[in-house]
Coordinates of C-alpha atoms in Angstrom, one line a residue:
T16 CA 186.8 162.5 -55.1
L17 CA 189.5 163.6 -57.3
H18 CA 192.1 161.3 -55.8
S19 CA 190.0 158.2 -56.4
F20 CA 189.2 159.4 -59.9
V21 CA 192.9 159.8 -60.7
R22 CA 193.6 156.3 -59.3
F23 CA 190.8 154.9 -61.5
V24 CA 192.2 156.6 -64.6
Q25 CA 195.7 155.2 -63.8
S26 CA 194.4 151.7 -63.3
V27 CA 192.6 151.9 -66.7
Q28 CA 195.7 153.1 -68.3
N29 CA 197.8 150.4 -66.7
G30 CA 195.2 147.8 -67.8
F31 CA 195.3 149.1 -71.3
E32 CA 199.1 149.1 -71.4
T33 CA 199.1 145.5 -70.2
F34 CA 196.6 144.5 -72.8
V35 CA 198.6 146.1 -75.6
W36 CA 201.8 144.5 -74.6
E37 CA 200.3 141.1 -74.2
K38 CA 198.6 141.4 -77.6
L39 CA 201.7 142.8 -79.3
M40 CA 204.6 141.0 -77.7
P41 CA 203.7 137.3 -77.0
Y42 CA 206.5 136.2 -79.4
R43 CA 209.8 137.4 -80.9
I44 CA 209.4 140.4 -83.2
H45 CA 212.4 139.6 -85.3
K46 CA 211.0 136.2 -86.2
T47 CA 207.5 137.4 -87.4
P48 CA 207.6 141.1 -88.2
K49 CA 204.5 141.0 -90.4
R50 CA 202.4 139.7 -87.5
F51 CA 203.8 142.4 -85.2
I52 CA 203.0 145.1 -87.8
K53 CA 199.5 143.7 -88.3
R54 CA 198.7 143.6 -84.5
L55 CA 200.2 147.1 -84.1
K56 CA 197.8 148.4 -86.9
D57 CA 194.9 146.7 -85.2
I58 CA 195.6 148.5 -81.9
L59 CA 196.1 151.8 -83.7
R60 CA 192.8 151.3 -85.5
V61 CA 191.1 150.8 -82.1
I62 CA 192.7 154.0 -80.8
R63 CA 191.6 156.0 -83.8
F64 CA 188.1 154.6 -83.4
T65 CA 187.9 155.6 -79.8
R66 CA 189.2 159.1 -80.6
F67 CA 186.4 159.4 -83.1
A68 CA 183.7 157.8 -81.0
G69 CA 184.4 159.8 -77.9
P70 CA 183.3 163.2 -79.3
L71 CA 180.4 161.4 -81.1
V72 CA 179.1 160.0 -77.8
R73 CA 179.4 163.4 -76.2
M74 CA 177.4 165.0 -79.0
F75 CA 174.8 162.3 -78.7
L76 CA 174.5 162.9 -75.0
K77 CA 174.1 166.6 -75.4
L78 CA 171.4 166.1 -78.0
H79 CA 169.6 163.7 -75.7
D80 CA 169.7 166.2 -72.9
Q81 CA 168.3 168.9 -75.2
L82 CA 165.5 166.7 -76.4
R83 CA 164.6 165.7 -72.8
A84 CA 164.5 169.4 -71.8
M85 CA 162.3 170.2 -74.8
Y86 CA 160.0 167.3 -74.1
R87 CA 159.8 168.3 -70.4
T88 CA 159.0 172.0 -71.2
R89 CA 156.4 170.9 -73.8
R90 CA 154.7 168.5 -71.3
Q91 CA 154.7 171.2 -68.7
S92 CA 153.2 173.8 -71.0
V93 CA 150.5 171.4 -72.1
K94 CA 149.7 170.6 -68.5
T95 CA 149.5 174.3 -67.6
D96 CA 147.3 175.0 -70.7
K97 CA 144.9 172.3 -69.5
E98 CA 144.8 173.7 -66.0
R99 CA 144.2 177.2 -67.3
Q100 CA 141.4 175.9 -69.5
L101 CA 139.8 174.1 -66.6
R102 CA 139.9 177.3 -64.5
V103 CA 138.4 179.4 -67.3
S104 CA 135.6 176.9 -68.0
R105 CA 134.4 176.7 -64.4
P106 CA 131.1 178.5 -63.8

C-alpha cells in the first residue's frame, strides 16, 4: 500500500543520511579539512552517478519490455502460420 511504501522510502532516506554522516563526520572537520572535502566529493560523485544511472536503468527496462513483446508476437505469428499451413495441407 501507499503508506507502507512511504515508510520504506523514509527508512531508505534515513539509512542514507546515517551512512553519509558516519562517512563524513567521524572526526573533527577543522583538523582535517582536506579529508572532509575528499569524502564529500566521493558522496557527491555517488549521487551524480545514481542520478545518471536511474534513467538509464528505466530506458533499459523499457527496451527489454519492447523486445519481449516483439519476440512474443513473432513467436505467436510463427505458431499461427504453422497451424494455418497444417490446416491447408490436410486432405
